[in-house]
């Protein structure tokens, strides 16, 4: 039997085979097109999630953005143990706060539970905050006492067939479009270091009033005032070095310390605007005569309050001779200086001399010795010279002359010896602190003059004790003092 052929010579079987091949090719092509479209849709969704993730990283580079969100997530949450979760009521990652024309503070959402992206094909199913590895913080000058790792997690859902997960109408109401068993879930974490100041009793992050600068209507100058807003004492950082940098540049802490310094400089006690407390106590150290040594100056004192007072030793009185009594010695010089604030905690040396002894007959009095205060490392050298010794009289006077009174310290000059007092001829009397000794009487070979008084040193200052909000005693840099 012959196969039927059409006019072009193609048999019916051949035509059917050709049609089958073309159909298979068409199906394969359509399948390829559909697969490519699905892959492109899936890749588009992946790219969108990657873009959203990168966008969040960029936002979180701003420390203020991280600080605000962590503060809200852990506000009033006790940070006890090593791992703590943020509160369930805060399911959002917000952008930087801004104040509108009415003074209202708000911030736009970066991610919030229930958000949709890419026409509803990406759904934010959760936003979580976790604090791990909570431990004590030991960074000098840090205004915080605890640190840990903050994990901010954003959970995305997509539909397995790349379809819409949720529809949103004009009123913002979401309608489920993809069943839960058809959804893929992806959790993206953003890790940050964080440091906190935690109340030792409640274990909660300490809240501090927000302070602003305004112009004082009376003085016309800027001044700091507390507002009715508060902020958590915490900070975010990308690394340990960044945390150290944040501690060194912590603005609020520096302003608080500046307030304390200014209050101390004015000699005022009491609470500062940051709830720091300043206590000022007058202090002094004094040495009289025959004392040599070193001392370490206080680590903190009111600026400009450290003063040194020095009195040189008094000169000895002259001895009498024949009919001329001796003259009294001169007082030591008095020196007072305000020492620089850079001497806080510096070790200095001092010399306070004993009085010079009296002299025998026919001779002038001995010169008093120097009183010295020296801080070699800071180039400080304060000296009070000793008084000159008394000279022999140039006229005929049998009695000795009194020594000179000291200009400071209450030292009274020694009395001169009296001639023929009750049949006796007297030595000169010793002078008080820093004062000159009296001259001796004449008596043939003469009587000795009195000894010059010893030197004196007094160091005075206003001790400043500053206590932070936790009642810890701190120095001017905010470091705890044991």
Short mmCIF file of C-alpha atoms in Angstrom, two decimals:
data_model
loop_
_atom_site.label_atom_id
_atom_site.label_comp_id
_atom_site.label_asym_id
_atom_site.label_seq_id
_atom_site.Cartn_x
_atom_site.Cartn_y
_atom_site.Cartn_z
CA UNK A 1 0.00 0.00 0.00
CA UNK A 2 1.37 3.39 -0.90
CA UNK A 3 1.45 6.31 1.61
CA UNK A 4 -0.70 9.19 0.65
CA UNK A 5 1.26 12.31 -0.09
CA UNK A 6 0.11 15.86 -0.39
CA UNK A 7 0.79 17.93 -3.40
CA UNK A 8 4.28 18.89 -2.08
CA UNK A 9 5.20 15.27 -1.56
CA UNK A 10 4.92 15.15 2.30
CA UNK A 11 3.13 12.17 3.70
CA UNK A 12 0.51 12.49 6.43
CA UNK A 13 2.71 10.59 8.92
CA UNK A 14 5.58 12.88 8.25
CA UNK A 15 3.34 15.87 8.75
CA UNK A 16 2.06 14.49 12.06
CA UNK A 17 5.60 13.81 13.26
CA UNK A 18 6.58 17.36 12.35
CA UNK A 19 3.60 18.76 14.21
CA UNK A 20 4.54 16.66 17.26
CA UNK A 21 8.09 17.87 17.19
CA UNK A 22 6.97 21.46 16.93
CA UNK A 23 4.53 21.02 19.81
CA UNK A 24 7.22 19.49 22.04
CA UNK A 25 9.58 22.30 21.15
CA UNK A 26 6.87 24.81 21.95
CA UNK A 27 6.17 23.21 25.29
CA UNK A 28 9.88 23.12 26.10
CA UNK A 29 10.21 26.73 25.11
CA UNK A 30 7.21 27.74 27.22
CA UNK A 31 8.59 25.77 30.15
CA UNK A 32 11.92 27.51 29.71
CA UNK A 33 10.22 30.89 29.57
CA UNK A 34 8.20 30.13 32.71
CA UNK A 35 11.27 28.86 34.59
CA UNK A 36 13.26 31.89 33.55
CA UNK A 37 10.44 34.18 34.66
CA UNK A 38 10.21 32.41 38.03
CA UNK A 39 13.96 32.60 38.52
CA UNK A 40 13.95 36.25 37.56
CA UNK A 41 11.10 36.93 39.98
CA UNK A 42 12.86 34.99 42.73
CA UNK A 43 16.12 36.79 42.05
CA UNK A 44 14.31 40.13 42.06
CA UNK A 45 12.90 39.36 45.49
CA UNK A 46 16.35 38.30 46.73
CA UNK A 47 17.85 41.49 45.36
CA UNK A 48 15.12 43.50 47.06
CA UNK A 49 15.84 41.84 50.42
CA UNK A 50 19.58 42.41 49.94
CA UNK A 51 18.88 46.05 49.12
CA UNK A 52 16.68 46.41 52.21
CA UNK A 53 19.38 44.77 54.33
CA UNK A 54 22.06 47.13 53.01
CA UNK A 55 19.76 50.08 53.63
CA UNK A 56 19.33 49.04 57.26
CA UNK A 57 23.10 48.72 57.68
CA UNK A 58 23.54 52.25 56.34
CA UNK A 59 20.96 53.61 58.76
CA UNK A 60 22.54 51.80 61.70
CA UNK A 61 25.94 53.34 60.94
CA UNK A 62 24.53 56.44 62.62
CA UNK A 63 25.10 55.85 66.33
CA UNK A 64 22.05 57.92 67.20
CA UNK A 65 19.77 55.58 65.21
CA UNK A 66 21.05 52.52 67.08
CA UNK A 67 20.95 54.34 70.43
CA UNK A 68 17.32 55.37 69.98
CA UNK A 69 16.08 51.91 69.04
CA UNK A 70 18.04 50.06 71.73
CA UNK A 71 16.85 52.57 74.31
CA UNK A 72 13.20 52.00 73.39
CA UNK A 73 13.56 48.21 73.12
CA UNK A 74 15.16 47.83 76.57
CA UNK A 75 13.54 50.71 78.47
CA UNK A 76 12.47 49.48 81.94
CA UNK A 77 13.74 45.97 81.15
CA UNK A 78 15.99 44.56 83.95
CA UNK A 79 19.34 43.63 82.41
CA UNK A 80 20.07 40.65 84.64
CA UNK A 81 21.90 37.58 83.42
CA UNK A 82 24.02 37.38 80.29
CA UNK A 83 21.19 37.22 77.70
CA UNK A 84 18.18 39.55 77.68
CA UNK A 85 15.39 40.06 75.12
CA UNK A 86 13.89 43.41 74.28
CA UNK A 87 10.25 43.98 75.13
CA UNK A 88 7.62 42.40 72.89
CA UNK A 89 5.78 45.69 72.46
CA UNK A 90 8.66 47.20 70.45
CA UNK A 91 8.68 45.54 67.03
CA UNK A 92 10.17 48.27 64.90
CA UNK A 93 13.49 49.66 63.68
CA UNK A 94 13.21 53.44 63.40
CA UNK A 95 15.26 56.06 61.59
CA UNK A 96 16.78 59.13 63.24
CA UNK A 97 14.38 61.23 65.26
CA UNK A 98 13.46 64.73 64.09
CA UNK A 99 11.43 67.58 65.54
CA UNK A 100 8.68 69.13 63.43
CA UNK A 101 7.51 72.75 63.45
CA UNK A 102 5.20 72.10 66.40
CA UNK A 103 8.01 70.67 68.52
CA UNK A 104 6.81 67.09 68.21
CA UNK A 105 9.56 64.46 68.05
CA UNK A 106 9.03 61.56 65.66
CA UNK A 107 10.96 59.12 63.51
CA UNK A 108 10.13 57.26 60.32
CA UNK A 109 10.13 53.47 60.34
CA UNK A 110 12.91 51.58 58.60
CA UNK A 111 11.25 48.21 59.34
CA UNK A 112 8.15 47.44 61.35
CA UNK A 113 6.36 44.20 61.94
CA UNK A 114 3.58 44.04 59.32
CA UNK A 115 5.39 46.11 56.67
CA UNK A 116 5.33 44.97 53.03
CA UNK A 117 7.78 45.71 50.24
CA UNK A 118 8.04 45.00 46.52
CA UNK A 119 4.31 45.18 45.98
CA UNK A 120 3.60 42.80 48.86
CA UNK A 121 6.01 40.08 47.80
CA UNK A 122 8.17 40.77 50.88
CA UNK A 123 6.53 40.79 54.29
CA UNK A 124 8.21 41.81 57.58
CA UNK A 125 6.92 39.16 59.97
CA UNK A 126 8.95 40.17 63.04
CA UNK A 127 11.52 42.62 64.47
CA UNK A 128 13.43 41.48 67.58
CA UNK A 129 16.13 42.84 69.89
CA UNK A 130 18.48 40.62 71.89
CA UNK A 131 21.31 41.51 74.27
CA UNK A 132 23.99 38.86 74.72
CA UNK A 133 27.32 38.56 76.55
CA UNK A 134 26.38 41.20 79.13
CA UNK A 135 29.38 41.86 81.36
CA UNK A 136 31.13 44.55 83.44
CA UNK A 137 32.74 47.36 81.47
CA UNK A 138 36.26 48.43 82.42
CA UNK A 139 37.13 51.32 80.11
CA UNK A 140 38.80 54.35 81.77
CA UNK A 141 36.61 57.47 81.68
CA UNK A 142 33.64 55.45 80.42
CA UNK A 143 30.28 56.78 81.65
CA UNK A 144 28.83 53.24 81.52
CA UNK A 145 29.30 50.20 83.73
CA UNK A 146 28.04 47.31 81.54
CA UNK A 147 28.52 46.24 77.94
CA UNK A 148 27.24 43.54 75.60
CA UNK A 149 26.34 42.61 72.04
CA UNK A 150 23.08 43.86 70.57
CA UNK A 151 21.45 41.69 67.89
CA UNK A 152 18.71 43.42 65.92
CA UNK A 153 16.80 40.80 63.94
CA UNK A 154 14.43 41.48 61.03
CA UNK A 155 12.42 38.50 59.76
CA UNK A 156 11.27 38.55 56.11
CA UNK A 157 8.68 36.24 54.53
CA UNK A 158 8.24 35.50 50.80
CA UNK A 159 5.90 33.16 48.93
CA UNK A 160 7.43 30.02 47.39
CA UNK A 161 5.74 30.70 44.05
CA UNK A 162 7.07 34.29 44.14
CA UNK A 163 3.53 35.58 44.46
CA UNK A 164 2.29 38.33 46.74
CA UNK A 165 2.36 37.45 50.45
CA UNK A 166 -0.07 40.17 51.54
CA UNK A 167 -2.24 42.65 49.70
CA UNK A 168 -2.70 46.12 51.18
CA UNK A 169 -5.76 48.21 50.35
CA UNK A 170 -5.96 52.00 50.26
CA UNK A 171 -6.78 52.05 53.98
CA UNK A 172 -3.60 50.13 54.81
CA UNK A 173 -5.43 46.90 55.74
CA UNK A 174 -3.46 43.73 54.92
CA UNK A 175 -5.12 40.69 53.36
CA UNK A 176 -3.33 37.36 53.29
CA UNK A 177 -2.57 36.17 49.77
CA UNK A 178 -0.03 33.41 50.41
CA UNK A 179 -0.84 30.63 52.93
CA UNK A 180 1.67 30.24 55.77
CA UNK A 181 2.67 26.76 54.62
CA UNK A 182 3.70 28.27 51.29
CA UNK A 183 6.00 30.91 52.78
CA UNK A 184 9.78 31.02 53.09
CA UNK A 185 11.22 32.80 56.14
CA UNK A 186 14.59 34.63 56.26
CA UNK A 187 16.01 36.24 59.42
CA UNK A 188 18.58 39.00 59.00
CA UNK A 189 20.65 40.06 62.03
CA UNK A 190 22.49 43.34 62.56
CA UNK A 191 25.12 43.09 65.32
CA UNK A 192 26.35 46.06 67.37
CA UNK A 193 28.33 46.55 70.56
CA UNK A 194 26.54 48.52 73.25
CA UNK A 195 27.39 49.94 76.66
CA UNK A 196 24.97 50.91 79.43
CA UNK A 197 24.87 52.61 82.79
CA UNK A 198 22.76 50.24 84.89
CA UNK A 199 21.26 50.91 88.29
CA UNK A 200 22.91 48.39 90.68
CA UNK A 201 19.62 47.68 92.45
CA UNK A 202 16.92 47.63 89.75
CA UNK A 203 19.32 46.46 87.01
CA UNK A 204 17.52 48.84 84.62
CA UNK A 205 19.20 51.32 82.31
CA UNK A 206 19.47 54.68 84.07
CA UNK A 207 17.39 57.47 82.53
CA UNK A 208 18.85 60.98 82.50
CA UNK A 209 16.98 64.23 81.82
CA UNK A 210 17.65 65.71 78.38
CA UNK A 211 19.46 69.02 78.74
CA UNK A 212 19.27 71.90 76.28
CA UNK A 213 20.99 75.26 75.97
CA UNK A 214 18.78 78.33 76.06
CA UNK A 215 19.44 82.05 76.34
CA UNK A 216 18.96 83.35 79.87
CA UNK A 217 16.54 86.30 79.57
CA UNK A 218 18.25 88.05 82.50
CA UNK A 219 21.94 87.66 81.60
CA UNK A 220 21.56 87.18 77.85
CA UNK A 221 23.99 84.26 78.05
CA UNK A 222 23.54 80.62 77.12
CA UNK A 223 22.76 78.29 79.97
CA UNK A 224 21.91 74.60 80.34
CA UNK A 225 18.42 73.63 81.47
CA UNK A 226 16.73 70.29 82.02
CA UNK A 227 13.70 69.42 79.92
CA UNK A 228 10.84 67.07 80.77
CA UNK A 229 12.32 64.51 78.35
CA UNK A 230 14.70 61.73 79.33
CA UNK A 231 17.31 59.66 77.55
CA UNK A 232 18.82 56.31 78.40
CA UNK A 233 22.48 56.29 79.41
CA UNK A 234 23.76 53.97 76.69
CA UNK A 235 25.66 53.96 73.43
CA UNK A 236 26.12 51.71 70.39
CA UNK A 237 29.44 51.11 68.68
CA UNK A 238 30.82 49.04 65.80
CA UNK A 239 33.95 47.89 67.66
CA UNK A 240 35.77 48.03 70.98
CA UNK A 241 37.89 50.92 69.68
CA UNK A 242 34.73 52.79 68.72
CA UNK A 243 33.39 52.18 72.22
CA UNK A 244 36.55 53.68 73.74
CA UNK A 245 36.23 56.66 71.40
CA UNK A 246 32.61 57.10 72.43
CA UNK A 247 33.65 57.07 76.10
CA UNK A 248 36.28 59.75 75.51
CA UNK A 249 33.86 62.00 73.64
CA UNK A 250 30.74 61.42 75.69
CA UNK A 251 29.16 64.87 75.50
CA UNK A 252 26.70 64.66 78.38
CA UNK A 253 29.35 63.38 80.76
CA UNK A 254 31.72 66.18 79.80
CA UNK A 255 29.01 68.80 80.26
CA UNK A 256 28.17 67.35 83.68
CA UNK A 257 31.83 67.46 84.71
CA UNK A 258 32.11 71.02 83.40
CA UNK A 259 29.15 72.02 85.56
CA UNK A 260 30.81 70.41 88.57
CA UNK A 261 34.10 72.19 87.86
CA UNK A 262 32.41 75.57 87.50
CA UNK A 263 30.46 75.03 90.70
CA UNK A 264 33.65 74.04 92.52
CA UNK A 265 35.47 77.09 91.13
CA UNK A 266 32.76 79.32 92.53
CA UNK A 267 33.12 77.60 95.88
CA UNK A 268 29.53 76.35 95.87
CA UNK A 269 28.43 73.05 97.32
CA UNK A 270 25.35 71.10 96.36
CA UNK A 271 23.75 69.28 93.41
CA UNK A 272 24.56 70.22 89.82
CA UNK A 273 22.13 70.20 86.89
CA UNK A 274 23.18 66.60 86.13
CA UNK A 275 22.44 65.49 89.69
CA UNK A 276 26.16 65.34 90.45
CA UNK A 277 27.00 66.49 93.97
CA UNK A 278 29.89 68.80 94.84
CA UNK A 279 31.32 68.99 98.35
CA UNK A 280 34.06 71.51 99.19
CA UNK A 281 36.22 71.19 102.30
CA UNK A 282 38.93 73.72 103.35
CA UNK A 283 42.24 71.90 103.90
CA UNK A 284 45.71 72.94 105.04
CA UNK A 285 49.13 71.53 105.92
CA UNK A 286 51.60 73.47 108.10
CA UNK A 287 55.17 72.84 109.24
CA UNK A 288 57.23 74.96 111.64
CA UNK A 289 60.97 74.60 111.99
CA UNK A 290 63.47 71.81 111.30
CA UNK A 291 61.32 69.92 108.79
CA UNK A 292 62.48 68.59 105.42
CA UNK A 293 60.59 66.20 103.19
CA UNK A 294 58.19 65.72 100.29
CA UNK A 295 54.41 65.67 99.93
CA UNK A 296 51.94 64.73 97.21
CA UNK A 297 49.44 67.46 96.47
CA UNK A 298 45.72 66.62 96.44
CA UNK A 299 44.46 64.96 93.24
CA UNK A 300 41.60 67.43 92.92
CA UNK A 301 41.02 70.90 94.35
CA UNK A 302 39.01 73.96 93.43
CA UNK A 303 40.78 75.78 90.57
CA UNK A 304 42.90 78.66 91.83
CA UNK A 305 42.53 77.63 95.48
CA UNK A 306 45.98 76.08 96.09
CA UNK A 307 48.24 78.58 97.88
CA UNK A 308 51.65 78.32 99.45
CA UNK A 309 52.75 80.56 102.34
CA UNK A 310 56.40 80.63 103.36
CA UNK A 311 58.27 82.48 106.12
CA UNK A 312 62.06 82.48 106.24
CA UNK A 313 63.96 81.99 109.49
CA UNK A 314 64.67 85.06 111.64
CA UNK A 315 68.18 86.49 112.03
CA UNK A 316 70.00 86.13 115.31
CA UNK A 317 70.68 89.11 117.60
CA UNK A 318 74.18 90.59 117.86
CA UNK A 319 76.28 90.20 121.00
CA UNK A 320 77.14 93.21 123.17
CA UNK A 321 80.68 94.50 123.73
CA UNK A 322 82.12 96.97 126.18
CA UNK A 323 79.58 99.80 126.50
CA UNK A 324 77.58 98.93 123.32
CA UNK A 325 74.74 96.43 123.40
CA UNK A 326 73.90 94.35 120.29
CA UNK A 327 71.12 95.10 117.79
CA UNK A 328 68.28 92.65 117.24
CA UNK A 329 68.03 90.36 114.19
CA UNK A 330 65.69 90.98 111.20
CA UNK A 331 62.60 88.87 110.54
CA UNK A 332 62.55 86.35 107.71
CA UNK A 333 60.84 87.38 104.46
CA UNK A 334 57.23 86.35 103.79
CA UNK A 335 56.24 84.80 100.45
CA UNK A 336 52.74 83.85 99.31
CA UNK A 337 51.84 82.46 95.88
CA UNK A 338 48.83 80.90 94.18
CA UNK A 339 50.08 77.64 92.70
CA UNK A 340 48.93 76.42 89.25
CA UNK A 341 46.15 73.86 88.94
CA UNK A 342 48.54 71.61 87.00
CA UNK A 343 50.02 70.58 90.35
CA UNK A 344 47.07 68.28 91.14
CA UNK A 345 48.54 64.98 92.30
CA UNK A 346 52.16 66.17 91.84
CA UNK A 347 54.84 65.37 94.46
CA UNK A 348 56.83 68.39 95.71
CA UNK A 349 59.73 68.93 98.15
CA UNK A 350 60.03 71.41 101.00
CA UNK A 351 62.58 72.69 103.53
CA UNK A 352 61.51 74.48 106.72
CA UNK A 353 64.58 75.58 108.71
CA UNK A 354 65.21 75.62 112.42
CA UNK A 355 66.13 78.92 114.09
CA UNK A 356 69.77 80.04 114.03
CA UNK A 357 71.52 80.01 117.39
CA UNK A 358 72.49 83.13 119.32
CA UNK A 359 76.05 84.47 119.18
CA UNK A 360 78.76 85.18 121.64
CA UNK A 361 80.38 88.42 122.56
CA UNK A 362 81.70 91.00 120.14
CA UNK A 363 80.06 89.42 117.04
CA UNK A 364 77.13 90.20 114.69
CA UNK A 365 74.05 87.96 114.59
CA UNK A 366 73.74 85.00 112.23
CA UNK A 367 71.56 85.27 109.11
CA UNK A 368 68.32 83.27 109.15
CA UNK A 369 67.90 80.25 106.82
CA UNK A 370 65.69 79.91 103.74
CA UNK A 371 62.28 78.22 103.64
CA UNK A 372 61.75 76.51 100.25
CA UNK A 373 58.97 74.75 98.33
CA UNK A 374 59.99 73.06 95.06
CA UNK A 375 58.10 71.06 92.42
CA UNK A 376 60.91 70.24 90.00
CA UNK A 377 58.75 68.42 87.43
CA UNK A 378 56.61 71.57 86.96
CA UNK A 379 59.35 74.19 87.34
CA UNK A 380 57.99 75.55 90.63
CA UNK A 381 60.51 77.02 93.10
CA UNK A 382 59.20 79.32 95.83
CA UNK A 383 61.74 80.67 98.35
CA UNK A 384 61.40 82.89 101.44
CA UNK A 385 64.82 84.23 102.44
CA UNK A 386 66.04 84.35 106.03
CA UNK A 387 66.37 87.62 107.97
CA UNK A 388 69.71 89.35 108.38
CA UNK A 389 71.55 89.03 111.71
CA UNK A 390 71.71 91.99 114.06
CA UNK A 391 74.69 94.40 113.88
CA UNK A 392 76.72 95.80 116.75
CA UNK A 393 75.61 99.24 117.93
CA UNK A 394 77.47 102.31 116.85
CA UNK A 395 76.66 104.32 119.97
CA UNK A 396 77.15 103.79 123.67
CA UNK A 397 74.12 101.93 124.97
CA UNK A 398 74.59 99.19 127.44
CA UNK A 399 71.24 97.43 126.76
CA UNK A 400 70.59 95.25 123.68
CA UNK A 401 67.90 96.12 121.08
CA UNK A 402 64.85 93.84 120.45
CA UNK A 403 64.56 91.68 117.34
CA UNK A 404 62.09 92.44 114.50
CA UNK A 405 58.57 90.97 114.62
CA UNK A 406 57.64 88.46 111.89
CA UNK A 407 55.37 89.72 109.06
CA UNK A 408 53.21 86.55 109.33
CA UNK A 409 52.73 83.71 111.74
CA UNK A 410 52.58 85.67 114.98
CA UNK A 411 56.32 85.56 115.65
CA UNK A 412 57.42 88.30 118.08
CA UNK A 413 61.00 89.57 118.05
CA UNK A 414 63.19 88.57 120.97
CA UNK A 415 63.72 91.15 123.70
CA UNK A 416 67.10 92.82 123.96
CA UNK A 417 69.16 92.16 127.08
CA UNK A 418 68.85 94.82 129.80
CA UNK A 419 71.90 96.37 131.45
CA UNK A 420 72.29 96.13 135.24
CA UNK A 421 68.82 94.66 135.68
CA UNK A 422 68.85 93.60 139.30
CA UNK A 423 72.61 93.71 139.18
CA UNK A 424 72.80 91.41 136.13
CA UNK A 425 73.68 91.85 132.49
CA UNK A 426 71.34 89.84 130.15
CA UNK A 427 71.61 87.78 127.00
CA UNK A 428 69.27 88.69 124.12
CA UNK A 429 66.04 86.67 124.04
CA UNK A 430 65.15 84.24 121.20
CA UNK A 431 62.65 85.45 118.60
CA UNK A 432 59.34 83.73 117.83
CA UNK A 433 58.52 81.97 114.52
CA UNK A 434 60.28 83.89 111.74
CA UNK A 435 61.19 86.77 114.07
CA UNK A 436 64.64 88.17 114.88
CA UNK A 437 66.49 87.47 118.11
CA UNK A 438 67.25 90.26 120.57
CA UNK A 439 70.69 91.77 121.04
CA UNK A 440 72.81 91.08 124.14
CA UNK A 441 73.97 93.71 126.70
CA UNK A 442 77.43 95.17 127.05
CA UNK A 443 79.59 93.90 129.88
CA UNK A 444 83.21 94.25 129.17
CA UNK A 445 83.41 91.32 126.81
CA UNK A 446 79.59 91.50 126.19
CA UNK A 447 76.62 89.10 126.42
CA UNK A 448 75.36 86.88 123.55
CA UNK A 449 72.43 87.87 121.31
CA UNK A 450 69.21 85.79 121.10
CA UNK A 451 68.51 83.09 118.51
CA UNK A 452 66.47 83.90 115.39
CA UNK A 453 63.07 82.17 115.13
CA UNK A 454 62.48 79.07 112.91
CA UNK A 455 60.89 79.23 109.44
CA UNK A 456 57.30 78.25 108.61
CA UNK A 457 55.39 76.77 105.67
CA UNK A 458 51.62 76.48 105.16
CA UNK A 459 49.81 74.95 102.18
CA UNK A 460 46.07 75.73 101.87
CA UNK A 461 43.45 74.63 99.33
CA UNK A 462 39.78 73.86 98.83
CA UNK A 463 39.35 70.12 98.53
CA UNK A 464 36.68 69.20 96.00
CA UNK A 465 34.77 65.96 96.23
CA UNK A 466 32.51 65.18 93.26
CA UNK A 467 29.97 62.36 93.34
CA UNK A 468 28.14 61.05 90.27
CA UNK A 469 24.48 59.98 90.09
CA UNK A 470 25.38 56.61 91.61
CA UNK A 471 27.07 58.23 94.61
CA UNK A 472 30.56 57.27 93.41
CA UNK A 473 33.39 59.67 94.16
CA UNK A 474 35.05 60.68 90.86
CA UNK A 475 37.87 62.90 89.66
CA UNK A 476 37.58 65.78 87.19
CA UNK A 477 37.78 63.32 84.28
CA UNK A 478 34.95 61.18 85.61
CA UNK A 479 37.15 58.31 86.78
CA UNK A 480 36.12 56.61 90.05
CA UNK A 481 38.32 57.39 93.08
CA UNK A 482 38.76 54.58 95.56
#
